[in-house]
XYZ file of C-alpha atoms in Angstrom:
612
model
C -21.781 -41.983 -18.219
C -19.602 -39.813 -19.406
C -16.495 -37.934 -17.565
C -15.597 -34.221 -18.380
C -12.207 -33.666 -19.124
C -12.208 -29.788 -20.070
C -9.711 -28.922 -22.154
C -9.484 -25.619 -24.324
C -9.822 -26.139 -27.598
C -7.483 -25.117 -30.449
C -7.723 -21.472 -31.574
C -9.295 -22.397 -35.054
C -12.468 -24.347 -32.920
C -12.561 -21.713 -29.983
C -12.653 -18.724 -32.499
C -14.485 -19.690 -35.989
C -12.973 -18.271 -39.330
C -15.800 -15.822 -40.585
C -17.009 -16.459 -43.840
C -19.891 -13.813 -44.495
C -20.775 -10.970 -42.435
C -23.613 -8.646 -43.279
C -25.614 -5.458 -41.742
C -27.735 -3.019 -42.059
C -30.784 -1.404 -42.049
C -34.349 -1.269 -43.561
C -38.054 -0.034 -43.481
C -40.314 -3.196 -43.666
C -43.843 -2.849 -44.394
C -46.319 -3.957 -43.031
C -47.202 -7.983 -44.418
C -43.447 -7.775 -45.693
C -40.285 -8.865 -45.368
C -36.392 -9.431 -46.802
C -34.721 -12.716 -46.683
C -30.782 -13.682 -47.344
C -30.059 -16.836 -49.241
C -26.794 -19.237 -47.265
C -25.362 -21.772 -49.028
C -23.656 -23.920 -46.375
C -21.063 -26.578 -47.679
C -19.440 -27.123 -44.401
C -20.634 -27.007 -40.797
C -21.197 -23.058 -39.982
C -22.533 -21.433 -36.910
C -24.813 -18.153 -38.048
C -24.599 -15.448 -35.417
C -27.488 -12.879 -36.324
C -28.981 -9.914 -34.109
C -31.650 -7.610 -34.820
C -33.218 -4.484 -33.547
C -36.637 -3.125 -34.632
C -39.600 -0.845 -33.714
C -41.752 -3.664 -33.602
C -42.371 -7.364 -33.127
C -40.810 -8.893 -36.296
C -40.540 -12.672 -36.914
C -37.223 -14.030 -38.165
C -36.564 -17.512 -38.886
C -33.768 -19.980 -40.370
C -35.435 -21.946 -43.202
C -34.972 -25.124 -45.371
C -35.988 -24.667 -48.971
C -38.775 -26.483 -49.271
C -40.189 -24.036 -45.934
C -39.406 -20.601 -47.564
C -41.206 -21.933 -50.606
C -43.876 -22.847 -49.005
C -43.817 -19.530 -47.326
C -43.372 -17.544 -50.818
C -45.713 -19.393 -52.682
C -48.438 -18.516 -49.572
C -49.340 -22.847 -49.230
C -48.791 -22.451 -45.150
C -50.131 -19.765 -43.599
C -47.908 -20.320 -40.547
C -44.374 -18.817 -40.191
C -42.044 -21.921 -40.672
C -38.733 -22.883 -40.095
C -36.379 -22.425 -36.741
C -38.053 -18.646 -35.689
C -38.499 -16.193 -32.754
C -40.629 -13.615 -32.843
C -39.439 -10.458 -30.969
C -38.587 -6.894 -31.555
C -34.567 -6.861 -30.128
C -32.562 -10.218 -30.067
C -29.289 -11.654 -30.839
C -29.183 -15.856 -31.608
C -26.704 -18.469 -32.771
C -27.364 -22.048 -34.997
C -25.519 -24.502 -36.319
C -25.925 -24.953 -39.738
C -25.065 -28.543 -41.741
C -24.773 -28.382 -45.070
C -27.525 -27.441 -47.058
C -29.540 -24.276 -48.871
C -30.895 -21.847 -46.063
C -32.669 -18.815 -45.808
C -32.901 -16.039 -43.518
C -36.119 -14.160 -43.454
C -36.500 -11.318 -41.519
C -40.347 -10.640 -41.492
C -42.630 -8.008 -40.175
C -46.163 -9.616 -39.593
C -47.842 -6.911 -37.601
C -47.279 -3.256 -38.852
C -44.630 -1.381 -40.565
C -41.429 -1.344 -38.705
C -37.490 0.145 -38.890
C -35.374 -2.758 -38.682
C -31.486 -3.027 -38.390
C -30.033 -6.798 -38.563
C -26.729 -8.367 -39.093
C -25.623 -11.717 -40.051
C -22.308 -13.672 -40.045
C -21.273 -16.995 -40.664
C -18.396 -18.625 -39.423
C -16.871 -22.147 -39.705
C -16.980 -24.466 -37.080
C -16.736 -28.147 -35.517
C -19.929 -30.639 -34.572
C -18.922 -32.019 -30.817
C -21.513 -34.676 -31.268
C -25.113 -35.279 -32.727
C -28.112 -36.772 -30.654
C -30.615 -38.800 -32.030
C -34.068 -38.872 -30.685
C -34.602 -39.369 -27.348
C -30.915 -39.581 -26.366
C -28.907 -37.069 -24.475
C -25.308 -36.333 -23.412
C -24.421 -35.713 -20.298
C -20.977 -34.798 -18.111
C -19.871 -35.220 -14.442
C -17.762 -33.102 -12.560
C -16.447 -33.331 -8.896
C -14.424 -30.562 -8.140
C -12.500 -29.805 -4.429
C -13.265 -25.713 -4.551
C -15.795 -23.593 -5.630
C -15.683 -23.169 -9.419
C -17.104 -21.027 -12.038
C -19.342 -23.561 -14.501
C -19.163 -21.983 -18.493
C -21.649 -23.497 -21.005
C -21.398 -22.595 -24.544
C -23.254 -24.566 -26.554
C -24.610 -23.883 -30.017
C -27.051 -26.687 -31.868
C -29.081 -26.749 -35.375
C -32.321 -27.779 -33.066
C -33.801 -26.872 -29.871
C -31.892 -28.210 -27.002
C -32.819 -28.590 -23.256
C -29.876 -28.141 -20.657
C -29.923 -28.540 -16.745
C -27.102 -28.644 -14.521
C -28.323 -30.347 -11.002
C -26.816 -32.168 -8.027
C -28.401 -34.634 -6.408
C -32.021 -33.713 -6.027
C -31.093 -29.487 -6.337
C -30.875 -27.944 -10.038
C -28.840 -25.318 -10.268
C -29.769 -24.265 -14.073
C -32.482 -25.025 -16.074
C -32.869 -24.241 -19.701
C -35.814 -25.150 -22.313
C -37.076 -23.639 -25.589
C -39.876 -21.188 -24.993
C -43.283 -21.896 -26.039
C -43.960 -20.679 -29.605
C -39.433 -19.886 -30.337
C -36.367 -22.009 -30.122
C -33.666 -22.601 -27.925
C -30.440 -23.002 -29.901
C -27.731 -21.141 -28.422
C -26.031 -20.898 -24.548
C -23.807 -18.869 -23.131
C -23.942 -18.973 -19.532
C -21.659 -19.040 -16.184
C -22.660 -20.318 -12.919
C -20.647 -20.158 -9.822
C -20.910 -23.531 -7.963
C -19.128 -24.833 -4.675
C -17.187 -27.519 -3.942
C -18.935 -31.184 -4.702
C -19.839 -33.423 -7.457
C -22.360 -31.969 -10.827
C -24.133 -33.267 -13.467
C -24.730 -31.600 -16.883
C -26.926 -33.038 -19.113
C -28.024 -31.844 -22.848
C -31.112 -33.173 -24.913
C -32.435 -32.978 -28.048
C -36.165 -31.694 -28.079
C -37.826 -32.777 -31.372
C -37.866 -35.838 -33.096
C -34.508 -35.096 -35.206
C -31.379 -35.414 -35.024
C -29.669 -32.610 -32.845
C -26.169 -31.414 -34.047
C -24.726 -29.297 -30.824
C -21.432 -27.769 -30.729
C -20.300 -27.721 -26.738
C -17.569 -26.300 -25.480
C -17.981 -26.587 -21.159
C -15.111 -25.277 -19.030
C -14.770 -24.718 -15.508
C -12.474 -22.437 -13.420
C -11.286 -21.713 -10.064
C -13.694 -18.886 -8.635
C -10.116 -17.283 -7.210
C -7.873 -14.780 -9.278
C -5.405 -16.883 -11.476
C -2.023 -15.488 -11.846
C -1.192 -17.088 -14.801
C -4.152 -15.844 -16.829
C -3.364 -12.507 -18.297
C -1.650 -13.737 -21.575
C 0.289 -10.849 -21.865
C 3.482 -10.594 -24.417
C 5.538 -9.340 -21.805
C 5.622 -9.163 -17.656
C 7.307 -7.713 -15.244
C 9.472 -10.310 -14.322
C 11.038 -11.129 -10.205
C 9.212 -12.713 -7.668
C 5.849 -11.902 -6.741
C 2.793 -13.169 -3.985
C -0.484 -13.609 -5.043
C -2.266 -15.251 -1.963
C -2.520 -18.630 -3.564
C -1.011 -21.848 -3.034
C -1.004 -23.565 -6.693
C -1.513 -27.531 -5.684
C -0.893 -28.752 -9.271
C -3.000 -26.498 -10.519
C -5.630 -26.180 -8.190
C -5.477 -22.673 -6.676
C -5.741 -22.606 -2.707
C -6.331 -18.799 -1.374
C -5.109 -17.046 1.656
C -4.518 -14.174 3.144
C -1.855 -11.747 4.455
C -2.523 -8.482 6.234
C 0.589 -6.485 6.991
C 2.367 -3.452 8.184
C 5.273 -3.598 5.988
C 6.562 -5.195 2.794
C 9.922 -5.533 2.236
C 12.253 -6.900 -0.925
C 15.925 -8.289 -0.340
C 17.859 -7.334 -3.549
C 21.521 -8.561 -4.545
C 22.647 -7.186 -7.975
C 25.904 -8.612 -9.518
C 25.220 -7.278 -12.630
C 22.760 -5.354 -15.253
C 22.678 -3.662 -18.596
C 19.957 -2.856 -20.383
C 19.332 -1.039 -24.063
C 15.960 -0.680 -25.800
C 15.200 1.805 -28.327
C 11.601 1.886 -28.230
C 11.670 3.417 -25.097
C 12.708 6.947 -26.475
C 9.386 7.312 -27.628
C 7.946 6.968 -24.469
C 10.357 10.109 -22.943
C 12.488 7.746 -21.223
C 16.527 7.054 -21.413
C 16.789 3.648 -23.636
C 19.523 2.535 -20.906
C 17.078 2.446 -18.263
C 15.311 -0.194 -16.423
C 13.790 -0.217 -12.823
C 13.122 -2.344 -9.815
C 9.781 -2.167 -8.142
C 8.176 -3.066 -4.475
C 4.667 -3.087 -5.523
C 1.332 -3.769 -2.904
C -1.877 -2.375 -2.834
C -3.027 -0.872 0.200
C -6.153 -0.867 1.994
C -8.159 1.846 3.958
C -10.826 1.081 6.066
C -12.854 4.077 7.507
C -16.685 2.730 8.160
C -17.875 5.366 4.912
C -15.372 4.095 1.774
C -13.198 2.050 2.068
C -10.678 3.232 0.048
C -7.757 1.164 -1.939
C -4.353 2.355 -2.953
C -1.463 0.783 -5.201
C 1.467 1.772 -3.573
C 5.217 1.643 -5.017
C 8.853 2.447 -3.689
C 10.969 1.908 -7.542
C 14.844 1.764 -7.594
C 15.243 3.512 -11.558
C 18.512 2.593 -12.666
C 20.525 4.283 -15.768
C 22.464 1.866 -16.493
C 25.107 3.198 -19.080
C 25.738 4.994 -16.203
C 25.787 3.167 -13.265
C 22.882 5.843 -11.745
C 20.034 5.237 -9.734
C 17.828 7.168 -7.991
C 14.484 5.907 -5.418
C 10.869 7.066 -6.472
C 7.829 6.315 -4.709
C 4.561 6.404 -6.549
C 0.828 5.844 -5.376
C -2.459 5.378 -6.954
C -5.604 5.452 -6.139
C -7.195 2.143 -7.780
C -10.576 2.408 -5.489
C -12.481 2.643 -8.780
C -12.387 3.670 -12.291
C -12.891 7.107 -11.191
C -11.293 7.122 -8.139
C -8.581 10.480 -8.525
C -6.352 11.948 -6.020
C -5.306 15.604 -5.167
C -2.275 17.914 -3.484
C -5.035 17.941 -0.918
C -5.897 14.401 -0.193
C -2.361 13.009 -0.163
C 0.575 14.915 0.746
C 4.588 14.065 1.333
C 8.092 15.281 -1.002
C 6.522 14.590 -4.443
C 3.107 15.873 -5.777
C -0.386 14.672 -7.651
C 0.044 14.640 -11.493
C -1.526 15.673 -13.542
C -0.951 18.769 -10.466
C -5.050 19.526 -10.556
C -7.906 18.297 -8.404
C -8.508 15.099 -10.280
C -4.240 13.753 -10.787
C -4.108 10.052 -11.561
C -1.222 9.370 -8.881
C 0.981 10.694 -6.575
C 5.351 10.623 -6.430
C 8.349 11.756 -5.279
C 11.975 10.940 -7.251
C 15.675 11.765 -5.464
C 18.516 12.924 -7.053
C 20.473 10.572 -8.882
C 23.409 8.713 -7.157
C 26.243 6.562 -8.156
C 26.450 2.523 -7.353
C 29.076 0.088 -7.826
C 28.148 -3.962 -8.335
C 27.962 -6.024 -6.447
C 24.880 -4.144 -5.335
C 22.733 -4.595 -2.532
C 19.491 -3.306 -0.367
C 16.738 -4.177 1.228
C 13.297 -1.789 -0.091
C 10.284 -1.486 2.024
C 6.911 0.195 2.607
C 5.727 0.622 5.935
C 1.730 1.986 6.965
C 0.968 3.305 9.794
C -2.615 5.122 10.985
C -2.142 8.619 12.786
C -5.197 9.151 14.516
C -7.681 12.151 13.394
C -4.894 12.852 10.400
C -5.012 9.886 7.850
C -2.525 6.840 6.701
C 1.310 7.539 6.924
C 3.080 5.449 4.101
C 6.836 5.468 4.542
C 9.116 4.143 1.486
C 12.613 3.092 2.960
C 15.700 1.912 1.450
C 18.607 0.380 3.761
C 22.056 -0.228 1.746
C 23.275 -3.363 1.990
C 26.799 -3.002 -0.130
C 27.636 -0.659 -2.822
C 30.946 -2.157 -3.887
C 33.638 -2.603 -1.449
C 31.492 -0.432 0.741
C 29.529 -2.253 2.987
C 26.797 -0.918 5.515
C 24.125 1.338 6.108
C 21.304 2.311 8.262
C 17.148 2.585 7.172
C 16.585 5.683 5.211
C 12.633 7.022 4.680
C 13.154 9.129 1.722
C 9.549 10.114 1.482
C 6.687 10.114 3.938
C 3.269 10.195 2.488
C -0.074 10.834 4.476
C -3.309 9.972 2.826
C -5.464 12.778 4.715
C -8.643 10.297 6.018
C -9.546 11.727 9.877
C -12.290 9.324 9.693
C -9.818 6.110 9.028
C -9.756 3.172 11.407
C -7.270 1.045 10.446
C -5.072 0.917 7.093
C -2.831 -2.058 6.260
C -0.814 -3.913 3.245
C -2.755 -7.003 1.417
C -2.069 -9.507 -0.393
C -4.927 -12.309 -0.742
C -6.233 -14.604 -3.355
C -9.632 -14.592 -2.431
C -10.870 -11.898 -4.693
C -9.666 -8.970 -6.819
C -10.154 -5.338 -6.807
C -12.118 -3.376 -8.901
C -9.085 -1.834 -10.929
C -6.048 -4.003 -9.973
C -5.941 -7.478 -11.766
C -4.663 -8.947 -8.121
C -4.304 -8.281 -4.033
C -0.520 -9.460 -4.687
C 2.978 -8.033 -3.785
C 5.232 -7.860 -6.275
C 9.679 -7.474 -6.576
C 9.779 -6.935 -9.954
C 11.975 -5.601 -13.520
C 10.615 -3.245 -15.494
C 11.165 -0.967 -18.147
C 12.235 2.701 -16.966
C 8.784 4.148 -16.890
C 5.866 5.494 -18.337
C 4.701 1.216 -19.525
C 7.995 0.865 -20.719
C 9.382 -2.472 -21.266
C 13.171 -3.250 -20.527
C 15.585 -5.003 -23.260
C 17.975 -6.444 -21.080
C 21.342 -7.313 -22.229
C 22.939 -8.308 -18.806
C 20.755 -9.020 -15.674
C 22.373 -11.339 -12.394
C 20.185 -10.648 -9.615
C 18.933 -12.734 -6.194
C 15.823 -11.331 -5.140
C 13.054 -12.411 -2.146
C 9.834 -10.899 -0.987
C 9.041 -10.810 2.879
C 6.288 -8.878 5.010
C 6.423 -8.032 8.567
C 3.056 -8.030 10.722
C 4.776 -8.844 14.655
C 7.601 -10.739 12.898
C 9.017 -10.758 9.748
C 8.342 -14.005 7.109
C 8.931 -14.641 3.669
C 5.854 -15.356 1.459
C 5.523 -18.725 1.119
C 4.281 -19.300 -2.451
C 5.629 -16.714 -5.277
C 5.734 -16.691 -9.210
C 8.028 -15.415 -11.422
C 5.893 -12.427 -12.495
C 4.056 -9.441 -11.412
C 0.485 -8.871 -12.654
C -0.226 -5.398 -11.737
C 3.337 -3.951 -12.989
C 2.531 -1.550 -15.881
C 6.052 -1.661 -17.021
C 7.641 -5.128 -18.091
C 10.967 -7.087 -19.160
C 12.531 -8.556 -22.386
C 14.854 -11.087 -21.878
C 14.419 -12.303 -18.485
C 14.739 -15.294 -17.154
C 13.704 -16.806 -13.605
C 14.261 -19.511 -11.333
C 15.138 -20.795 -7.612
C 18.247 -20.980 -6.533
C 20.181 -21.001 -2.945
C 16.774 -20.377 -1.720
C 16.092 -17.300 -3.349
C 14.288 -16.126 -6.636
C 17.683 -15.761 -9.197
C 16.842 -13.629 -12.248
C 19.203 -13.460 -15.538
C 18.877 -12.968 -19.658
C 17.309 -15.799 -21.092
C 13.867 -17.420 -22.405
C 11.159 -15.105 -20.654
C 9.457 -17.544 -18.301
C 6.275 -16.294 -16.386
C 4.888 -19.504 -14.048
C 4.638 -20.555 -10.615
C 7.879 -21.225 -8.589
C 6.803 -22.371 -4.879
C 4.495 -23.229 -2.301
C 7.603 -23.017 0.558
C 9.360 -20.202 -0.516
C 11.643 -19.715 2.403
C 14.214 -17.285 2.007
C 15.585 -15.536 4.947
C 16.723 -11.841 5.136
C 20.528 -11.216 5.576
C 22.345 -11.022 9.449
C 23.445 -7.662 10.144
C 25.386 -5.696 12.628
C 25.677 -2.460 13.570
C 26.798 -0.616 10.891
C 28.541 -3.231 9.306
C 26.919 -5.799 7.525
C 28.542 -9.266 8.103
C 26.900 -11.513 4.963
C 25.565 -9.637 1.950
C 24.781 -12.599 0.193
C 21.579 -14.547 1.396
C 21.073 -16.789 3.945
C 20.211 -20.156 2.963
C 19.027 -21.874 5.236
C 16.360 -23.905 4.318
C 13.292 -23.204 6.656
C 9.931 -24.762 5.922
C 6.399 -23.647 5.836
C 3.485 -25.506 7.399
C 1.243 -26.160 4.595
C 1.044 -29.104 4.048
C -3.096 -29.901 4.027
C -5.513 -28.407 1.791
C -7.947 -28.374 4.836
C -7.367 -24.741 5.328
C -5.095 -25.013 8.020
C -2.836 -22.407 5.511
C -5.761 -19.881 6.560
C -6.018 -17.814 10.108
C -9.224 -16.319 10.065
C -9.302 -15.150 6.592
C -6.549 -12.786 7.434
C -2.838 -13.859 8.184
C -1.389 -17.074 6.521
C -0.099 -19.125 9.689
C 3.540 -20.317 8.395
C 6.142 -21.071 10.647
C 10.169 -19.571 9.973
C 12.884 -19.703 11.644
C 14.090 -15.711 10.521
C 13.988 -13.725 13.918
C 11.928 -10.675 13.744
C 14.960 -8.433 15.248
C 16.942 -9.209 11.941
C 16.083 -7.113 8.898
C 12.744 -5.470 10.253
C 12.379 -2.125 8.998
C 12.307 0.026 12.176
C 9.161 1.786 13.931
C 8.253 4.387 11.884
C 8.735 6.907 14.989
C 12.545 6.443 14.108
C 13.957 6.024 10.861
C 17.497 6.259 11.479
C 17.631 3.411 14.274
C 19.429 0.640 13.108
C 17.203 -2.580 14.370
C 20.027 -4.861 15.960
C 22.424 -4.496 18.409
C 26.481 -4.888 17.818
C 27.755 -7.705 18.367
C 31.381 -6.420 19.506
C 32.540 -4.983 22.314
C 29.590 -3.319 24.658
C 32.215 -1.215 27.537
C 31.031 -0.896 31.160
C 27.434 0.864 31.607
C 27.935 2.956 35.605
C 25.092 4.631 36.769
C 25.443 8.555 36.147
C 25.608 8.576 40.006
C 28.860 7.479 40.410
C 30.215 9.139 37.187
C 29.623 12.561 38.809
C 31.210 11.288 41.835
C 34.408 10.228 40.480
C 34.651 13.618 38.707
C 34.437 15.657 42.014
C 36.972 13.125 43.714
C 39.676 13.523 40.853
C 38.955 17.678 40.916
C 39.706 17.404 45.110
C 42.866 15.480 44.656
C 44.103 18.068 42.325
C 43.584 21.094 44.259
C 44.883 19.510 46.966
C 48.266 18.645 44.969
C 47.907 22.343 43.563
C 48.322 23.455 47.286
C 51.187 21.137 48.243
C 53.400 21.832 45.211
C 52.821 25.876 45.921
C 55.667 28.063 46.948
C 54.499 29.964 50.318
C 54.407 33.448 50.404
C 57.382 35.310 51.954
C 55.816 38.290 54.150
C 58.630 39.014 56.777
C 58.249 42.440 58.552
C 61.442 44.120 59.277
């Protein structure tokens, strides 16, 4: 027996160098056909398609077959063929003389065929009446990938037990000689067996992976990211990619800026200032209304100019419910507008005017959903300054408050979940991320010393327990960026750009704050734990909120009820004064006013009204 250990192959192996490549197009009479002579000095894999009017036969053959077939001494069709009017097949060639005959054995057809060869690798070669065959046992459901290309017919079956899942065999009267298939197979242990059928010996090239069935953050393979923290709804168990869930009323991203300069020229060509660079809180949204669903990517984006210490707050929202999902001044109203400003705009925002800051720098960013009945979804973007300088303090601020008209809508939350992924978004994930300053821009940064953390609020407020170091949904990215834990935060600087997984107990805790007055900028590190520490699904409440325990009290950095945006959410801590009833306020006044009057009447000279 032997074990699968699935490993990707090297570029050259995965991705064959092409050596010929042909098409065209032809008018075949009927009773004749066109052949192409191969020469193969090296193990090749021949990738050839066809389209016709007709049946045709085509068929791979040795020398001695297409001379037999020439010189009319079999009156059968020979060699590896399939007769059929559209198809597209792969073989594996060994070295030898080949042809390719493309025939038409019933009536005149049109025919257009290509051809390529390409160079490739032999896995392994069975002789007759042996097979190979690979186990698997995996923990979670898994997506099974055959690819598997031979120079015979092969048989391939993929069973458990006494179920098959997959069964594959040559047709009667063609070949089988080429597979390219995905299953999608739960947890449990799999067998995967490949035989020759014929009595030679089979050639196969196999390449068999398997993948996690959930979204996998580190997949993308982009040049560039936008780079922070970010929650995708997975724990990552060395490697192994355990989902859940959160469902939330607000997001909110803890940001503590020492320092940043960025420069990139490139930029210019996109319309935006080569100085600039931006900060984004990032989460889809989801609206649930009985009719369609609907799902928005929502975003509150700090835009810095950093030549000159400027900033200024956007929020931005898009409709990602499909490819053709659009929005209008109509369906979503608040400050900004829909651009393009017609019936079908791409997304909705809303930018302030530009204002000063000062490093150290720092905020807390959040967006809040609400559902107003008959109306629609209320999305509120906040910002709440932390320090600005020497200055420190600051109440929440709503700079824009969006409603999604929906009167049909039921409920509409925040999600994050690594279950599945939507149709346009690569993730359900929350992101705190660097960017460039717009418009897919990606930011050069020269000087970047930043603590960031990510935390959602549904009843009490909780960090998100497992985060990477990059977004995946971010259309603007960073240069330069380099991330890592520290003091029990996400700390970003210039260096080696680094997109991977940082922690399964993320537990950063949002800054204590008074009245006004902000008594510890920097962030609390406490070290809190998360409960997760068995893969039975403990991680999981009812496919909807992760249950994690933290010690950060939900009175301390909460973004406020949306009914008041100016309240600041905890109490002073300093002196409180007496509290009297209003009773006994209005009584004291009237005593204090008698007293007087009375005094008034004591101190008065008496009138002097003597008769004569």
């Amino acid at each position: 027996m032997k074990w699968l250990f699935i490993i990707l192959l090297l570029v050259a192996s995965v991705s064959p160098y092409v050596l010929i490549s042909t098409s065209n197009s032809t008018v075949l009479p009927s009773g004749h056909f066109i052949f192409f002579p191969l020469d193969v000095k090296s193990p090749q894999i021949l990738t050839y398609s066809w389209n016709a009017s007709g049946d045709i036969e085509v068929s791979l053959m040795t020398s001695s077959q297409f001379n037999a077939f020439v010189n009319g001494t079999t009156t059968a069709f020979t060699g590896l063929y399939i007769t059929n009017s559209s198809y597209r097949n792969e073989l594996l060639l060994m070295p030898g003389s080949y042809y390719l005959v493309f025939y038409a054995f019933m009536g005149q057809v049109t025919l257009n065929y290509s051809y390529n060869l390409s160079n490739t690798n032999v896995t392994y070669s069975l002789q007759p009446g042996y097979y190979e065959y690979y186990t698997l046992n995996l923990t979670y459901p898994f997506h099974l990938n055959l690819f598997l290309v031979s120079n015979s017919s092969i048989s391939v079956e993929v069973y458990s037990k006494n179920t098959t899942f997959l069964s594959l065999s040559p047709p009667s009267r063609s070949i089988l000689t080429f597979v390219n298939k995905t299953i999608t197979l739960n947890p449990g242990e799999y067998n995967v067996t490949i035989r020759g059928v014929g009595n030679t010996t089979t050639s196969i090239y196999d390449l068999i992976t398997y993948s996690s069935i959930y979204p996998n953050p580190l997949s993308l393979n982009k040049v560039y990211y936008p780079m922070g923290v970010a929650s995708y709804g997975v724990f990552n168990e060395s490697g192994v990619l355990v989902p859940y869930s959160v469902i939330a009323s607000s997001v909110i991203g803890l940001v503590n800026i020492t320092s940043i300069m960025e420069y990139n020229a490139t930029e210019k060509l996109l319309n935006v200032s080569p100085y600039s660079a931006s900060l984004q809180l990032n989460v889809p949204v989801v609206v649930v209304n009985g009719i369609h669903n609907q799902t928005y990517w929502a975003q509150n984006v700090v835009t810095f100019l950093t030549n000159e210490s400027a900033l200024c707050y956007d929020s931005s929202i898009l409709n990602v419910s499909n490819e053709n999902a659009t929005l209008s001044n109509f369906s979503i109203q608040g400050k900004g507008a829909v651009y393009p400003p017609f019936n079908s705009g791409y997304y909705y925002r809303y930018a302030t005017h530009t204002v000063k800051y000062k490093e150290p720098l720092a905020f807390l960013l959040s967006i809040n959903v609400s559902v107003l009945k008959k109306l629609g979804v209320n999305l509120k973007f906040g910002v709440k300054l932390l320090q600005n300088g020497t200055y420190k303090g600051g109440n929440w601020t709503y700079f824009d408050s969006v409603l999604i008209n929906d009167p049909s809508v039921t409920k509409a939350y925040l999600y994050v979940s690594g279950y599945s992924s939507p149709e346009v978004l690569n993730y359900y994930d929350a992101e705190l991320v660097f960017g460039g300053g717009g418009n897919g821009g990606t930011a050069q940064f020269l000087n970047l010393s930043a603590y960031l953390a990510l935390f959602y609020y549904n009843g009490s407020t909780r960090a998100f327990p497992s985060v990477y170091s990059m977004g995946g949904d971010t259309a603007e990215t960073a240069s330069n960026v380099q991330v890592y834990l520290k003091s029990g935060a996400v700390y970003v600087t210039v260096g080696q750009d680094d997109p991977k997984f940082l922690t399964n107990q993320f537990s950063a805790t949002l800054p204590q704050a008074s009245k006004n007055q902000v008594s510890n900028v920097s962030l609390n590190t406490t070290n809190t734990s998360t409960t997760n520490t068995s893969s039975s699904g403990s991680k999981v409440q009812n496919n909807s909120t992760i249950t994690t325990s933290n010690s950060t009290s939900s009175k301390t950095g909460t973004p406020p009820n949306s009914s008041n945006s100016t309240t600041p959410t905890t109490q002073s801590k300093g002196y409180k004064g007496f509290n009297f009833p209003i009773t006994y306020v209005v009584i004291g006044i009237v005593v204090v006013i008698v007293i007087v009057l009375m005094l008034m009447r004591r101190s008065r000279r008496p009138d002097l009204n003597i008769e004569p």
